C-alpha atoms as a printed R data frame, in Angstrom:
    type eleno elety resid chain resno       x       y       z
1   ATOM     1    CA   UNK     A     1  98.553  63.186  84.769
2   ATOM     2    CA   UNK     A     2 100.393  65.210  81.910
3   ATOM     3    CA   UNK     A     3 103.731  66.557  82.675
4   ATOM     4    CA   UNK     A     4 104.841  70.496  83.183
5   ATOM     5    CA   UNK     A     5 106.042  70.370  79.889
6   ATOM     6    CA   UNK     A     6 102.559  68.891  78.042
7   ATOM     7    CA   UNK     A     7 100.617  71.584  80.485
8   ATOM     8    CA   UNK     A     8 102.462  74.456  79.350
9   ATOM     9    CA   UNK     A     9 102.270  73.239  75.135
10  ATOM    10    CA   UNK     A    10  98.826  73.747  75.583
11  ATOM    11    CA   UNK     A    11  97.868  76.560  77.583
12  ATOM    12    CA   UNK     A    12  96.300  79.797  76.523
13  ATOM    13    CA   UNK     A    13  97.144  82.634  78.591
14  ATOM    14    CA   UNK     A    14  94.387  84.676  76.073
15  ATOM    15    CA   UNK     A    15  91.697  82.535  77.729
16  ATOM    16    CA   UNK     A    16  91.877  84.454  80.632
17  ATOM    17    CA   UNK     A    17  91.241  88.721  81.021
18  ATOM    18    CA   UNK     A    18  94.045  90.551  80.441
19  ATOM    19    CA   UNK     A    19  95.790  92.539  83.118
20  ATOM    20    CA   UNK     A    20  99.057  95.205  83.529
21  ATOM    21    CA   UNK     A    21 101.414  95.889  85.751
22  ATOM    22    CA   UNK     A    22 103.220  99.322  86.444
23  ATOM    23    CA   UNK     A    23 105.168 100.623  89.409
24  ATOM    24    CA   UNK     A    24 104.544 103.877  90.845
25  ATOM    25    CA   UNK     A    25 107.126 105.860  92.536
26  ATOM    26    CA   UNK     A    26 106.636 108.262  95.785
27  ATOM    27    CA   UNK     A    27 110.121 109.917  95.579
28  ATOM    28    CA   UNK     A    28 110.896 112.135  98.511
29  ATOM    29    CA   UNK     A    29 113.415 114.369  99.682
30  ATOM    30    CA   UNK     A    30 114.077 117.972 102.024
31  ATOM    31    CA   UNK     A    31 114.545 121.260 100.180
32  ATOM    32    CA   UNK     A    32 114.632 124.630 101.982
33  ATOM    33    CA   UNK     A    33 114.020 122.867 104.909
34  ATOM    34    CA   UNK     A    34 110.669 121.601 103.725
35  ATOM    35    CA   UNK     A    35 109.212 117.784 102.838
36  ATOM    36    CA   UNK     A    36 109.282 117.913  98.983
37  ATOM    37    CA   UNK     A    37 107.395 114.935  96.483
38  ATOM    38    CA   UNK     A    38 108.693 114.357  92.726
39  ATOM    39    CA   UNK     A    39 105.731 114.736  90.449
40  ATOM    40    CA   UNK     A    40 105.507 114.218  86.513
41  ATOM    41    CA   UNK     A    41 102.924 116.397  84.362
42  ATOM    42    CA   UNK     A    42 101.512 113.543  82.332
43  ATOM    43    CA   UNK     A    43 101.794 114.318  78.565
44  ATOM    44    CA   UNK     A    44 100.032 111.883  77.343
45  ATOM    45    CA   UNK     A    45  96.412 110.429  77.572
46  ATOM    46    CA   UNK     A    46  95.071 109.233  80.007
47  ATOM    47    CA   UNK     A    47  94.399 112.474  81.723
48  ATOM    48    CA   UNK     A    48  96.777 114.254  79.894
49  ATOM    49    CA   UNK     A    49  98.163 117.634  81.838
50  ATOM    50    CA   UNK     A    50  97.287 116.439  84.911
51  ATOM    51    CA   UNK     A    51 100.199 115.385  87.717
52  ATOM    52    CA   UNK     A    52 101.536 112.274  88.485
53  ATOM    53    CA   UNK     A    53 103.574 110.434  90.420
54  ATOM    54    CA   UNK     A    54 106.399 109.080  88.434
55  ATOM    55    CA   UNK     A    55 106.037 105.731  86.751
56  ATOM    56    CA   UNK     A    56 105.104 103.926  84.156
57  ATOM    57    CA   UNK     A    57 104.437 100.063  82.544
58  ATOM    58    CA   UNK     A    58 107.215  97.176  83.613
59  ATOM    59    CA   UNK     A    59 109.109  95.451  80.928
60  ATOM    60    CA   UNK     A    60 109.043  91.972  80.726
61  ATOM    61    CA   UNK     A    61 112.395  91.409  81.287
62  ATOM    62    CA   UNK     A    62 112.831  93.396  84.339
63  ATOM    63    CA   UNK     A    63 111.965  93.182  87.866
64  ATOM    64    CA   UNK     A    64 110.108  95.240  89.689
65  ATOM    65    CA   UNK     A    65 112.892  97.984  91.770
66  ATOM    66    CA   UNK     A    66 114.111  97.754  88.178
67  ATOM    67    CA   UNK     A    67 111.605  99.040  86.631
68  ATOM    68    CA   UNK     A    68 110.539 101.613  89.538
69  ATOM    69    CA   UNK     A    69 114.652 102.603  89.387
70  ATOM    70    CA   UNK     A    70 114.330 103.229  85.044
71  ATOM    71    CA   UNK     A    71 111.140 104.988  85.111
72  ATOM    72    CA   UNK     A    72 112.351 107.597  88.050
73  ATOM    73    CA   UNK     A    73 115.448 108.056  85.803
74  ATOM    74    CA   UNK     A    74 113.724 108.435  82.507
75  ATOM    75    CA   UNK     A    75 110.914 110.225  83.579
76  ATOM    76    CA   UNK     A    76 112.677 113.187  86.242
77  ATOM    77    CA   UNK     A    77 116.469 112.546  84.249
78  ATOM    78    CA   UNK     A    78 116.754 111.944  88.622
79  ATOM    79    CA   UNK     A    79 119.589 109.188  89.885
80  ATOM    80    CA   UNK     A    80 118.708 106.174  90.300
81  ATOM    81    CA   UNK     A    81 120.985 104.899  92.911
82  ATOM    82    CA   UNK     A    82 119.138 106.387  96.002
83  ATOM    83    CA   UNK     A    83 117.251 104.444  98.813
84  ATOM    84    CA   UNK     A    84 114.180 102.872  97.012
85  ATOM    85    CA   UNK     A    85 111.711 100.272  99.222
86  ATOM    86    CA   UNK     A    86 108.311  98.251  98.189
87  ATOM    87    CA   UNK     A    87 105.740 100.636  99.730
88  ATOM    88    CA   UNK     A    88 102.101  99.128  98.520
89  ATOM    89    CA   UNK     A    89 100.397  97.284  95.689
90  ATOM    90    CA   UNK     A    90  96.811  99.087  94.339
91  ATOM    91    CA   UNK     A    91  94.194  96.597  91.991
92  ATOM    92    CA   UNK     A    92  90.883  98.341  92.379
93  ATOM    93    CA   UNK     A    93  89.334  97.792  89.158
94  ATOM    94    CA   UNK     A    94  88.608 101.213  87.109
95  ATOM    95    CA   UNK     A    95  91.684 102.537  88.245
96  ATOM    96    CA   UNK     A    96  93.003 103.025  85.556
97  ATOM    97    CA   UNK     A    97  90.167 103.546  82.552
98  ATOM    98    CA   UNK     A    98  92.833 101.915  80.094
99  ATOM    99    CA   UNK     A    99  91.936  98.633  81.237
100 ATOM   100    CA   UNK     A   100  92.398  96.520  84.351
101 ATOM   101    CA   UNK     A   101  96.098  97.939  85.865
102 ATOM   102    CA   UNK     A   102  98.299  96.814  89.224
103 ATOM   103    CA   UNK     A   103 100.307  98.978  90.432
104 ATOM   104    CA   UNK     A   104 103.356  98.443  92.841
105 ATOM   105    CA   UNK     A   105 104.165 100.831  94.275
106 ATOM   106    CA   UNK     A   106 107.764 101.968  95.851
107 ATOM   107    CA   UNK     A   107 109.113 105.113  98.175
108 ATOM   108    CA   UNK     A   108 112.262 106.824  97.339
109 ATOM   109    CA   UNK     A   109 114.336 108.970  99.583
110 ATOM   110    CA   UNK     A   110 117.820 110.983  98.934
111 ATOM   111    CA   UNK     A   111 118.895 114.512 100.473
112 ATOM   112    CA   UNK     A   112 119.280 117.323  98.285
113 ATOM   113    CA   UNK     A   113 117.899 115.918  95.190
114 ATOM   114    CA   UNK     A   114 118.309 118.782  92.587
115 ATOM   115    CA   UNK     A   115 116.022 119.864  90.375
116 ATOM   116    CA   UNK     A   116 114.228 117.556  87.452
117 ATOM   117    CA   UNK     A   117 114.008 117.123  83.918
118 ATOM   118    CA   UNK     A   118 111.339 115.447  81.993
119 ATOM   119    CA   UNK     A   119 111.836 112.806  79.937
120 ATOM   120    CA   UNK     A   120 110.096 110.413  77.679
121 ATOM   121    CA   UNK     A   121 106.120 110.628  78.107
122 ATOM   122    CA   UNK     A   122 106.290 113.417  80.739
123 ATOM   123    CA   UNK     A   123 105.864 117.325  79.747
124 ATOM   124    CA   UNK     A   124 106.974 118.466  83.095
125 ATOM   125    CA   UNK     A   125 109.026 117.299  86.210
126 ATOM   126    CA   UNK     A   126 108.866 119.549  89.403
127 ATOM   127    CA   UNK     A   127 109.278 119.078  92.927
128 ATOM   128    CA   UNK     A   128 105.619 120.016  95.113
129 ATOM   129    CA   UNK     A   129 105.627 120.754  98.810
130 ATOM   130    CA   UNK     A   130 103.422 117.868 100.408
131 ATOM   131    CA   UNK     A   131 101.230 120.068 101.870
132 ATOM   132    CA   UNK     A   132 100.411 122.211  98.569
133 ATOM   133    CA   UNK     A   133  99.437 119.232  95.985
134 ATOM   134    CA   UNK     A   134  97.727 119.929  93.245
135 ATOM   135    CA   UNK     A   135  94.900 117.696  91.715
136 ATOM   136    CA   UNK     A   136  96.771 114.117  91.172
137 ATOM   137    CA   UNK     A   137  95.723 111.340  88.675
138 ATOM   138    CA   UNK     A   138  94.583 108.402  88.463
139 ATOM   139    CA   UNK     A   139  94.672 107.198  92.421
140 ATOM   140    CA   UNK     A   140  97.997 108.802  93.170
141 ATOM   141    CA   UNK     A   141  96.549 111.101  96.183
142 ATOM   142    CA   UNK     A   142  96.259 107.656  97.799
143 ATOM   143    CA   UNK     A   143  99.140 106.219  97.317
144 ATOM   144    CA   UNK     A   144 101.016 109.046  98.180
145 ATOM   145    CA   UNK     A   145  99.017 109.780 101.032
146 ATOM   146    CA   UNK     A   146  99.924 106.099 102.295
147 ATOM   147    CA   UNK     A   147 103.684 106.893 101.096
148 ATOM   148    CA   UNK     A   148 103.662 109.723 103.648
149 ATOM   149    CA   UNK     A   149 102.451 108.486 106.606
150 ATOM   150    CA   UNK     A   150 104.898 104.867 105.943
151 ATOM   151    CA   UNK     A   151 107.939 108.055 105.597
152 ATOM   152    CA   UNK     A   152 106.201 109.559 109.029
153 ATOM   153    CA   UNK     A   153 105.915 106.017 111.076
154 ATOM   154    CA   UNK     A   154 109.347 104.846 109.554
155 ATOM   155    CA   UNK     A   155 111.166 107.850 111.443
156 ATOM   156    CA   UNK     A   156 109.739 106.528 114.631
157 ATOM   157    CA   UNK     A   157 111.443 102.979 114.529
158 ATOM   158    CA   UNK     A   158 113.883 102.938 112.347
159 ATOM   159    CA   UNK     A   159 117.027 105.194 111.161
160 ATOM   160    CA   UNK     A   160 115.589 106.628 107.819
161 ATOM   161    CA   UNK     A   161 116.230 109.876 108.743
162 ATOM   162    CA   UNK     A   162 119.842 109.528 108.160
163 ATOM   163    CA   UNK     A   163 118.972 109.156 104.446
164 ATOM   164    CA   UNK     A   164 117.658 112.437 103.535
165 ATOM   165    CA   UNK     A   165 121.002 113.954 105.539
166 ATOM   166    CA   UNK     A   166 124.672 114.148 104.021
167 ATOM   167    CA   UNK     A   167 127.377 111.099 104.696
168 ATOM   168    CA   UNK     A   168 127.860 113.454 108.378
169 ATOM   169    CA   UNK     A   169 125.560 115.463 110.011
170 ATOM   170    CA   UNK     A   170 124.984 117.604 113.221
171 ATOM   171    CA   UNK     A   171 121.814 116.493 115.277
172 ATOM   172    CA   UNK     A   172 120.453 119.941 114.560
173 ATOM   173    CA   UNK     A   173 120.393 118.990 111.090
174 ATOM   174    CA   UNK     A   174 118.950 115.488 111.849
175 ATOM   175    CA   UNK     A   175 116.147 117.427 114.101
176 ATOM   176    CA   UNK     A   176 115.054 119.228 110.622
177 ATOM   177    CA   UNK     A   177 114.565 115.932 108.955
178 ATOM   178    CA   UNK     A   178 112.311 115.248 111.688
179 ATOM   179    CA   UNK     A   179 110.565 118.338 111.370
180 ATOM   180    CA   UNK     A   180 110.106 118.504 108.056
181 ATOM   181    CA   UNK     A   181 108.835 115.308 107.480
182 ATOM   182    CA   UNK     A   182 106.583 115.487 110.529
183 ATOM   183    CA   UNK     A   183 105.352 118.486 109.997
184 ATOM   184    CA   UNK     A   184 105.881 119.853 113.531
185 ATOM   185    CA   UNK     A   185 108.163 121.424 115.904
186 ATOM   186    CA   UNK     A   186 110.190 119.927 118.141
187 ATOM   187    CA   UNK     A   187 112.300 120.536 121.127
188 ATOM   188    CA   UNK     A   188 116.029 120.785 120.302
189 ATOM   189    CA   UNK     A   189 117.145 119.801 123.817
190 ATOM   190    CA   UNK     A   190 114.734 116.680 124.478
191 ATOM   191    CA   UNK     A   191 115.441 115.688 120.714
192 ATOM   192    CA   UNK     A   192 119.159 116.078 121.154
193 ATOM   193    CA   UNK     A   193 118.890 113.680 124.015
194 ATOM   194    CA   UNK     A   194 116.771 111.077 122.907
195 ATOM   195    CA   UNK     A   195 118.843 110.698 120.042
196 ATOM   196    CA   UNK     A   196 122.340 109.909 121.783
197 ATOM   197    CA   UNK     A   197 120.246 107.537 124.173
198 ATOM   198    CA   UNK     A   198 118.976 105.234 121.396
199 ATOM   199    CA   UNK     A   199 121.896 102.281 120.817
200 ATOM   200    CA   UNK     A   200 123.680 102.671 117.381
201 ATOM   201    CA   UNK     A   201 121.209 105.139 116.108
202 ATOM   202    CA   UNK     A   202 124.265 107.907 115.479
203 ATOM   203    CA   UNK     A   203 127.829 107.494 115.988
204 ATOM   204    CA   UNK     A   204 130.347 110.588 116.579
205 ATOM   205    CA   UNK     A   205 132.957 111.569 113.939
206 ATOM   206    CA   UNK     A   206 134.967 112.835 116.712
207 ATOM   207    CA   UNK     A   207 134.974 115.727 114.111
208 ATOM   208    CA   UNK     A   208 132.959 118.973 114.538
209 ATOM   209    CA   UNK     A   209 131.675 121.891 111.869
210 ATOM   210    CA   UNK     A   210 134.038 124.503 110.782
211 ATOM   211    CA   UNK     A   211 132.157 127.480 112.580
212 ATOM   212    CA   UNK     A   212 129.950 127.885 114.914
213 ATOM   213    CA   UNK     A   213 126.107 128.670 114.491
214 ATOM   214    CA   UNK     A   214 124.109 131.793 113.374
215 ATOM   215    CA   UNK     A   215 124.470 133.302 116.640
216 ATOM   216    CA   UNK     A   216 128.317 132.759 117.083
217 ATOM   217    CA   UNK     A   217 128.077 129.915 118.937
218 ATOM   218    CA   UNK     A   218 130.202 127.015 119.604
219 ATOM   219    CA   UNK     A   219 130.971 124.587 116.512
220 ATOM   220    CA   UNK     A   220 128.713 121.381 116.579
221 ATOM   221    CA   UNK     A   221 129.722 117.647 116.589
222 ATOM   222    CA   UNK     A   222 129.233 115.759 113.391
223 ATOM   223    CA   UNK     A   223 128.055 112.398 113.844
224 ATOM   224    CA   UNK     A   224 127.395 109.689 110.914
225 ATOM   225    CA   UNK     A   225 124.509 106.748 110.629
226 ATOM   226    CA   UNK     A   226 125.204 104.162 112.953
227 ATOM   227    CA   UNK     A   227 125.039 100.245 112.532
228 ATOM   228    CA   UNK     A   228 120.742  99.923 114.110
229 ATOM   229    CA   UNK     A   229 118.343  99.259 112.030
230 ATOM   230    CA   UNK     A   230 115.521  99.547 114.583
231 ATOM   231    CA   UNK     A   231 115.298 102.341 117.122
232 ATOM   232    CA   UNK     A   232 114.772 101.026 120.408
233 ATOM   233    CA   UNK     A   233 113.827 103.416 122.670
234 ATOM   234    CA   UNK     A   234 111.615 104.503 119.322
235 ATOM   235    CA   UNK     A   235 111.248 108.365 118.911
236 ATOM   236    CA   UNK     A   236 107.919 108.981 118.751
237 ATOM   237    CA   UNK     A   237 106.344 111.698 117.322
238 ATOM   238    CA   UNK     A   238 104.758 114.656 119.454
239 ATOM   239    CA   UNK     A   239 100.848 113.129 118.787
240 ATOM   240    CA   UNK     A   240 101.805 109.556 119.496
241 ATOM   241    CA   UNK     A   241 103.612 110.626 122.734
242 ATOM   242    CA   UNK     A   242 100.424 112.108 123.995
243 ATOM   243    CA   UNK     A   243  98.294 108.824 123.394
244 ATOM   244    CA   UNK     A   244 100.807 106.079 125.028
245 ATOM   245    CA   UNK     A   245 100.927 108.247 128.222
């Protein structure tokens, strides 16, 4: 049996099809107290003036948050220090009509991302209320369709809604990232409590706002994330409550 060495002399990766690889990124965040999604206005063929999610082709030095971290920088001019996960990889063949493409794609979250800049192969960069989308590309309406509802479930179980808040918050504020990315009202006394019930969830500053609210009320604790990383009671959302009762 030849050695790694002899095998690799001799092969040919030519003999087989060849495929790419690009990352695709579902970048999220909360402005005017609505769920916003980072979308690029592709400038270049394939479907050229059509949005996008940001992304693009992996180098082959880099890894793969690399690459999802560069091509949100290049493409929106956005940071790319902010929370960034593996959300899905997408193969269906004819996906991309450039030839046969993977795509891995990733989820990005920050509050109060400002507003972008295009860069490199993008004409536009803008910031699209999830539930006024325009026409998307390629098979981006599916992967951020999936994006959303992995945002949505992730709220349940785990603290992500800390990340689209500042380094303290009030739990009214933390109730709007709820909202927001739900999509639904909730109650501010049942949400208040569930949250100060679930262990290392949110911890108190012992600090409170400056003033008090809109209608002269009394300031507000601050609290900061806590140490969980799973929510245990979980906070359901409204829907889900109805069908585990």
């Amino acid at each position: 049996m030849m050695n790694e060495a002899e095998f690799l002399t001799g092969y040919d990766p030519r003999a087989y099809p060849a495929v790419a690889v690009t990352v695709d990124v579902v970048a999220l965040t909360i402005r005017e107290g609505a769920l916003h999604v980072l979308l690029v206005r592709r400038g270049e063929q394939p479907h050229a003036g059509r949005w996008a999610l940001p992304g693009g082709f992996i180098r082959p030095e880099e890894d793969l948050p690399q690459a999802a971290a560069r091509e949100l920088a290049e493409e929106t001019g956005l940071p790319g220090r902010i929370h960034i996960e593996q959300l899905a990889s997408y193969g269906t063949p004819g996906r991309d009509p450039r030839m046969r493409v993977v795509s891995v794609s990733y989820l990005a979250f920050a509050p109060g991302l400002p507003d972008p800049r295009a860069g490199t192969d993008a004409a536009d960069a803008a910031w699209h209320r999830v539930e006024r989308l325009p026409d998307l590309a390629f098979d981006h309406a599916r992967i951020l369709g999936e994006g959303l509802e992995r945002a949505r479930s992730k709220l349940e179980y785990t603290p992500l809604a800390t990340a689209f808040t500042g380094e303290t918050f009030t739990v009214s504020e933390l109730r709007s990232v709820y909202e927001a990315v739900w999509g639904v009202p909730l109650h501010a006394g049942n949400f208040h409590r569930k949250v100060l019930s679930v262990p290392g969830f949110v911890e108190s500053t012992g600090e409170t706002t400056e003033t008090g609210g809109a209608r002269g009320g009394p300031r507000a604790k601050l609290y900061r994330a806590g140490d969980a990383r799973l929510l245990h009671p979980a906070l359901l959302r409204p829907a889900r409550e109805e069908e585990v009762r």
